[in-house]
PDB file of N, CA and C in Angstrom:
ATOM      1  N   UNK H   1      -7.360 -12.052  22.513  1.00  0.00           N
ATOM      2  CA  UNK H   1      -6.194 -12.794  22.142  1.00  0.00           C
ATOM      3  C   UNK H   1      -6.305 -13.330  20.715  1.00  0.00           C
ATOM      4  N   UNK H   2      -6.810 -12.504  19.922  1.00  0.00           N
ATOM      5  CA  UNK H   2      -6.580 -13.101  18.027  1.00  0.00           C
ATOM      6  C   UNK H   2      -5.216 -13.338  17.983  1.00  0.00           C
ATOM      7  N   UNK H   3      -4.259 -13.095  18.482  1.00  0.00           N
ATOM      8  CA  UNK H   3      -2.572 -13.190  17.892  1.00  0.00           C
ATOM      9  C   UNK H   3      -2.320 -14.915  17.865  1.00  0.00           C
ATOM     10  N   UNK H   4      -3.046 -15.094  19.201  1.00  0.00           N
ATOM     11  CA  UNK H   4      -2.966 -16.653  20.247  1.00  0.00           C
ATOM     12  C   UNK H   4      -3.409 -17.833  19.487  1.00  0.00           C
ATOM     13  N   UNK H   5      -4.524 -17.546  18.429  1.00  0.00           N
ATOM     14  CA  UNK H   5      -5.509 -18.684  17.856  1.00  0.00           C
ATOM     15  C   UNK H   5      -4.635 -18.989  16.032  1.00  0.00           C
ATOM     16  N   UNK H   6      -3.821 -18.146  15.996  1.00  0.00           N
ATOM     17  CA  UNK H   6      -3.022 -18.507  14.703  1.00  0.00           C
ATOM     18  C   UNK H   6      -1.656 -19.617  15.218  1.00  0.00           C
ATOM     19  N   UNK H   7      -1.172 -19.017  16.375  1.00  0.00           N
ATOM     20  CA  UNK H   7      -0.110 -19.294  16.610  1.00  0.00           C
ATOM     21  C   UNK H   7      -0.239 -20.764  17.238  1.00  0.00           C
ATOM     22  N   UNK H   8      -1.200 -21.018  18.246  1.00  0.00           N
ATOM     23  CA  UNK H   8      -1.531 -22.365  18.383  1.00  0.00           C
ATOM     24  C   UNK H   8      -1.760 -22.989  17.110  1.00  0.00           C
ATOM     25  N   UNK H   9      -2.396 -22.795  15.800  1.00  0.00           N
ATOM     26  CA  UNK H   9      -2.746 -24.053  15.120  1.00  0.00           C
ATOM     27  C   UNK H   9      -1.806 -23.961  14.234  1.00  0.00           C
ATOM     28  N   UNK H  10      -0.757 -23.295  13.949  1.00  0.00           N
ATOM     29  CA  UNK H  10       0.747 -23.208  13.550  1.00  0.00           C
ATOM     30  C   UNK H  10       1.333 -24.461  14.601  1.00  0.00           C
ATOM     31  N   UNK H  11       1.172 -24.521  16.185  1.00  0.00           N
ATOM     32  CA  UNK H  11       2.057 -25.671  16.666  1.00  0.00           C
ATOM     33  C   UNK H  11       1.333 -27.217  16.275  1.00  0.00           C
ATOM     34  N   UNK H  12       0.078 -26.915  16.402  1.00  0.00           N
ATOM     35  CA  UNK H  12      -1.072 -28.258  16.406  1.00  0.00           C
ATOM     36  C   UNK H  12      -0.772 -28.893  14.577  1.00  0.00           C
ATOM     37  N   UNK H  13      -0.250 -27.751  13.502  1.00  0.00           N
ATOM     38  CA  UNK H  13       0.024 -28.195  11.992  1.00  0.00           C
ATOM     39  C   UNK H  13       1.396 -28.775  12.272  1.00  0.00           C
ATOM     40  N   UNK H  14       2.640 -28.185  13.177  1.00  0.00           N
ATOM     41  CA  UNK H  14       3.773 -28.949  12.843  1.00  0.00           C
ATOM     42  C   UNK H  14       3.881 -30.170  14.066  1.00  0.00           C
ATOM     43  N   UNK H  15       2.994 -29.914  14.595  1.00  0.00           N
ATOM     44  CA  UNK H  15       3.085 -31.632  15.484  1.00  0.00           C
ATOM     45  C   UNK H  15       3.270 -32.914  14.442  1.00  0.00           C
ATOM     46  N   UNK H  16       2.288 -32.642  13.451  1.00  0.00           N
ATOM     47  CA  UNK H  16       2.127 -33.884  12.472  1.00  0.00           C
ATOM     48  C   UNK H  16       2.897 -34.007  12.113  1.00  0.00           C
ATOM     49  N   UNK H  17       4.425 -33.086  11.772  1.00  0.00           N
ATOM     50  CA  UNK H  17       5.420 -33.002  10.996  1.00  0.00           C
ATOM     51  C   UNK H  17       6.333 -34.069  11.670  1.00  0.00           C
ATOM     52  N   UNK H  18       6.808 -33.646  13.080  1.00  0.00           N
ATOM     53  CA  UNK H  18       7.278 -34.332  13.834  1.00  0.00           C
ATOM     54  C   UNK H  18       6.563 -35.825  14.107  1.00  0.00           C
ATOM     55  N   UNK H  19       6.185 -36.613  13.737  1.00  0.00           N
ATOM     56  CA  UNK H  19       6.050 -37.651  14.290  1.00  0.00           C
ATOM     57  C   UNK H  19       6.304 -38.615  12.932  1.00  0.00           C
ATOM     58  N   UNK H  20       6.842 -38.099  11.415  1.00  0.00           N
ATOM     59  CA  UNK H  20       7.281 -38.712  10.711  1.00  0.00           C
ATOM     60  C   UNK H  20       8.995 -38.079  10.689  1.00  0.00           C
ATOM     61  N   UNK H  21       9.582 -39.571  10.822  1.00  0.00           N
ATOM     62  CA  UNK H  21      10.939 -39.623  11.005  1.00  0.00           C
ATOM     63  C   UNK H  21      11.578 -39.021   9.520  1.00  0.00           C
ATOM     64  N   UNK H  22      11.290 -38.933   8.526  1.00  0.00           N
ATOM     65  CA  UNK H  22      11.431 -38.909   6.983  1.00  0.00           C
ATOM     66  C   UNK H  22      11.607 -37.253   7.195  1.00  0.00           C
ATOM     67  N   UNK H  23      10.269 -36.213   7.393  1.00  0.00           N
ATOM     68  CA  UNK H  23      10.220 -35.437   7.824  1.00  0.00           C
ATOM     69  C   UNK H  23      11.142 -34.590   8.430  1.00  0.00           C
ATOM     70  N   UNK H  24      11.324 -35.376   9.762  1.00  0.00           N
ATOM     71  CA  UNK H  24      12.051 -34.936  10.571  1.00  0.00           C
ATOM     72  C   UNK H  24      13.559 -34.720  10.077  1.00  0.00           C
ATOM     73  N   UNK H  25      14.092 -35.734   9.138  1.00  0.00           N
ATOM     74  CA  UNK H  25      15.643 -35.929   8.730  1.00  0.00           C
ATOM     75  C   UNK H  25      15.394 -35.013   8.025  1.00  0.00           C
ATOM     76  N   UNK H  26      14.446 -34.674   6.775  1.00  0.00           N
ATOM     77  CA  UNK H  26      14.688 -33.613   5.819  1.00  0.00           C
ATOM     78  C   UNK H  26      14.711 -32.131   6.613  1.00  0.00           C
ATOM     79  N   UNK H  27      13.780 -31.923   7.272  1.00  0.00           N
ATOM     80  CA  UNK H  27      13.988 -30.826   7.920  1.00  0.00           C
ATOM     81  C   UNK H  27      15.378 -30.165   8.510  1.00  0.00           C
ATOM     82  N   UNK H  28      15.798 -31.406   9.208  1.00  0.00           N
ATOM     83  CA  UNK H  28      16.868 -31.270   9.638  1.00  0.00           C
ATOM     84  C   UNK H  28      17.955 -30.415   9.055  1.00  0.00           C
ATOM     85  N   UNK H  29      17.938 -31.673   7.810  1.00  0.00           N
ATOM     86  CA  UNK H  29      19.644 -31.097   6.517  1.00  0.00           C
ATOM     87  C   UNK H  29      19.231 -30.020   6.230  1.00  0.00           C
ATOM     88  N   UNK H  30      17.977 -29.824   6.013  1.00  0.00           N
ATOM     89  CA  UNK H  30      17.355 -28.622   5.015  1.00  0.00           C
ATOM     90  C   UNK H  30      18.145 -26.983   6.201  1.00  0.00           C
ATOM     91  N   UNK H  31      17.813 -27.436   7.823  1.00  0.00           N
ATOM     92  CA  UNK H  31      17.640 -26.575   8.491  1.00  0.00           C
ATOM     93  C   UNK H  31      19.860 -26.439   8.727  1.00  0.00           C
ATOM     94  N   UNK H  32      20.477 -27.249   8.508  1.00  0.00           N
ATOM     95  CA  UNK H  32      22.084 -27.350   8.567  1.00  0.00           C
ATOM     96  C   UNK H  32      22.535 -26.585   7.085  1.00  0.00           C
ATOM     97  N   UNK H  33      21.941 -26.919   6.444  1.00  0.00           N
ATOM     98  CA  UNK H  33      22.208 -26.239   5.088  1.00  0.00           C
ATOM     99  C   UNK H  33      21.886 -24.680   5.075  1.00  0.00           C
ATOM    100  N   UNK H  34      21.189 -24.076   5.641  1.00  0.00           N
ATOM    101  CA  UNK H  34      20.787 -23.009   5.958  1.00  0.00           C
ATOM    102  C   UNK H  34      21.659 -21.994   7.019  1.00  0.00           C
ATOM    103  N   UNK H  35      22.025 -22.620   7.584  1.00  0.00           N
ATOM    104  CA  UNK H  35      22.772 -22.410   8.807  1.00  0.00           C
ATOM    105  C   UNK H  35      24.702 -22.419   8.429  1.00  0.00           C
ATOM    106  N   UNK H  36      24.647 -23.086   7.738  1.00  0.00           N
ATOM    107  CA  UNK H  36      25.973 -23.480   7.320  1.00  0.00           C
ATOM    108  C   UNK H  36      26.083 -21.903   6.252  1.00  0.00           C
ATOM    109  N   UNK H  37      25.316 -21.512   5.311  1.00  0.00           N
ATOM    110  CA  UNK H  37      24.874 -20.450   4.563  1.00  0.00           C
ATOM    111  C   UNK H  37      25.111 -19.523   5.422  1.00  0.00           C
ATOM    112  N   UNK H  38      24.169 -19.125   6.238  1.00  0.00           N
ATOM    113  CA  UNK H  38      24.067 -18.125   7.453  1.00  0.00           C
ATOM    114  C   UNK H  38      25.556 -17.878   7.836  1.00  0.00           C
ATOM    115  N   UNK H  39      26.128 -18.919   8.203  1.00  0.00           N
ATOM    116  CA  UNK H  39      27.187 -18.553   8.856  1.00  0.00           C
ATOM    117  C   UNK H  39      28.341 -17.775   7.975  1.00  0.00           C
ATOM    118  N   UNK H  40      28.421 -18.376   6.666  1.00  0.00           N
ATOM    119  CA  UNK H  40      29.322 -17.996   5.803  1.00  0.00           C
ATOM    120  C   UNK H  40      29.328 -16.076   5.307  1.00  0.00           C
ATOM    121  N   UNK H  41      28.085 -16.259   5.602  1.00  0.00           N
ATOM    122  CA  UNK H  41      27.246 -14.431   5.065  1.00  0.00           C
ATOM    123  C   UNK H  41      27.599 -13.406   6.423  1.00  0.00           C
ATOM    124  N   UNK H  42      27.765 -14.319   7.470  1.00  0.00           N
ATOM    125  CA  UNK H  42      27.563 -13.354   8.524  1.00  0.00           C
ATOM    126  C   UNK H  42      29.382 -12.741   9.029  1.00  0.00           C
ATOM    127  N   UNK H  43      29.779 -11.472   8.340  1.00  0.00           N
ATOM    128  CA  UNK H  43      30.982 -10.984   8.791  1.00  0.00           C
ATOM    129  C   UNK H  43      32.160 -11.600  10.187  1.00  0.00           C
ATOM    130  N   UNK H  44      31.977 -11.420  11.021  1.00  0.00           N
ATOM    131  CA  UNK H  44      32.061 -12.310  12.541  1.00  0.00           C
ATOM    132  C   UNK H  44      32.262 -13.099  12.164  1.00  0.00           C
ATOM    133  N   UNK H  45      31.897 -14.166  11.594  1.00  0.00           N
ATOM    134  CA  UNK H  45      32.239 -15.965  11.536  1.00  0.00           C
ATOM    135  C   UNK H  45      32.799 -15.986  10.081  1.00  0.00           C
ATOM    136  N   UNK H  46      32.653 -15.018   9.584  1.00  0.00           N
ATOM    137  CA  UNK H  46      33.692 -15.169   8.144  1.00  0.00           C
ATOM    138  C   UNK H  46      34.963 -15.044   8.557  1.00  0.00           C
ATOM    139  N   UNK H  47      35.271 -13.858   9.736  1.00  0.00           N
ATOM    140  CA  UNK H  47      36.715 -13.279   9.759  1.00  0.00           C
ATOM    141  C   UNK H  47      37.107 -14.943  10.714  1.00  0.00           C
ATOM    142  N   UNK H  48      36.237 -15.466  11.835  1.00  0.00           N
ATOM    143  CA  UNK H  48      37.004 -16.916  12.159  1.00  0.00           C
ATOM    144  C   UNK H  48      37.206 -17.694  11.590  1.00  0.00           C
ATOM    145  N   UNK H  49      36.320 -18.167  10.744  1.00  0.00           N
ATOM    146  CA  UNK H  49      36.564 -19.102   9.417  1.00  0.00           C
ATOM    147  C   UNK H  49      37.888 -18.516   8.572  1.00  0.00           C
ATOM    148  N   UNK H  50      38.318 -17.542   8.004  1.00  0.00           N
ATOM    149  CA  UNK H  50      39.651 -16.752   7.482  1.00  0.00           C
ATOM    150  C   UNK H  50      40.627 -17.591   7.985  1.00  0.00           C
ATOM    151  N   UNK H  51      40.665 -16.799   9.442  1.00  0.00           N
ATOM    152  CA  UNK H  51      42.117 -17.014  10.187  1.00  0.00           C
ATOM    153  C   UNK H  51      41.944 -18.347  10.320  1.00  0.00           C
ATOM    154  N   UNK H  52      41.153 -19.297  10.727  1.00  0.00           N
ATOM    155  CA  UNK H  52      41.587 -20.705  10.961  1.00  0.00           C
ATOM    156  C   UNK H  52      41.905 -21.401   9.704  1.00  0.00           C
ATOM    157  N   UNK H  53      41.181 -20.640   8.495  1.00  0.00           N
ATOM    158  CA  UNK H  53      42.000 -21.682   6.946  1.00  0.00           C
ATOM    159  C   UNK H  53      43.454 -20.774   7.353  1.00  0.00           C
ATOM    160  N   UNK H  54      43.396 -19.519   7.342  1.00  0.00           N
ATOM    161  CA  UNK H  54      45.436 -19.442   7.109  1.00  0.00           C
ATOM    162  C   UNK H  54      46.047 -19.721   8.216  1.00  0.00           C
ATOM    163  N   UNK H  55      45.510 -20.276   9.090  1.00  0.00           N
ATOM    164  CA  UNK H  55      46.704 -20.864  10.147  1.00  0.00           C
ATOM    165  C   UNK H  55      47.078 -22.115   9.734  1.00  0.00           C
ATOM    166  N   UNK H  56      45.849 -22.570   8.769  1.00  0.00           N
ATOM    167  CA  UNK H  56      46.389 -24.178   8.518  1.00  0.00           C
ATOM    168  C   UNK H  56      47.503 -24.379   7.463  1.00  0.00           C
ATOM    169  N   UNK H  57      47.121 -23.098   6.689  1.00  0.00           N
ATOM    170  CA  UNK H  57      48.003 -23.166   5.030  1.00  0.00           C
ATOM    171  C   UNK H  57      49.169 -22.123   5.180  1.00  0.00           C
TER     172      UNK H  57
END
């Protein structure tokens, strides 16, 4: 199991992350900002995003 001994101390490094609240908020926006991106790039949620601005205008 070599795959097993990276991947545990990958969870045991972001434990520490989580237990500062500071951390945690930046991660957060960082991880909405990304996502908000994602969504805009991804065809599918462009064409819903479209039609719901021209239904409004």
């Amino acid at each position: 199991m070599p795959l097993l001994d990276p991947v545990l101390n990958a969870f045991v490094i972001m434990n520490g992350f989580w237990e500062s609240p500071w951390l945690l908020l930046i991660f957060a926006f960082g991880a909405a900002y990304l996502g908000a991106k994602a969504v805009e790039r991804i065809p599918f949620t462009r064409r819903i995003i479209e039609r719901r601005e021209a239904g409004r205008g």
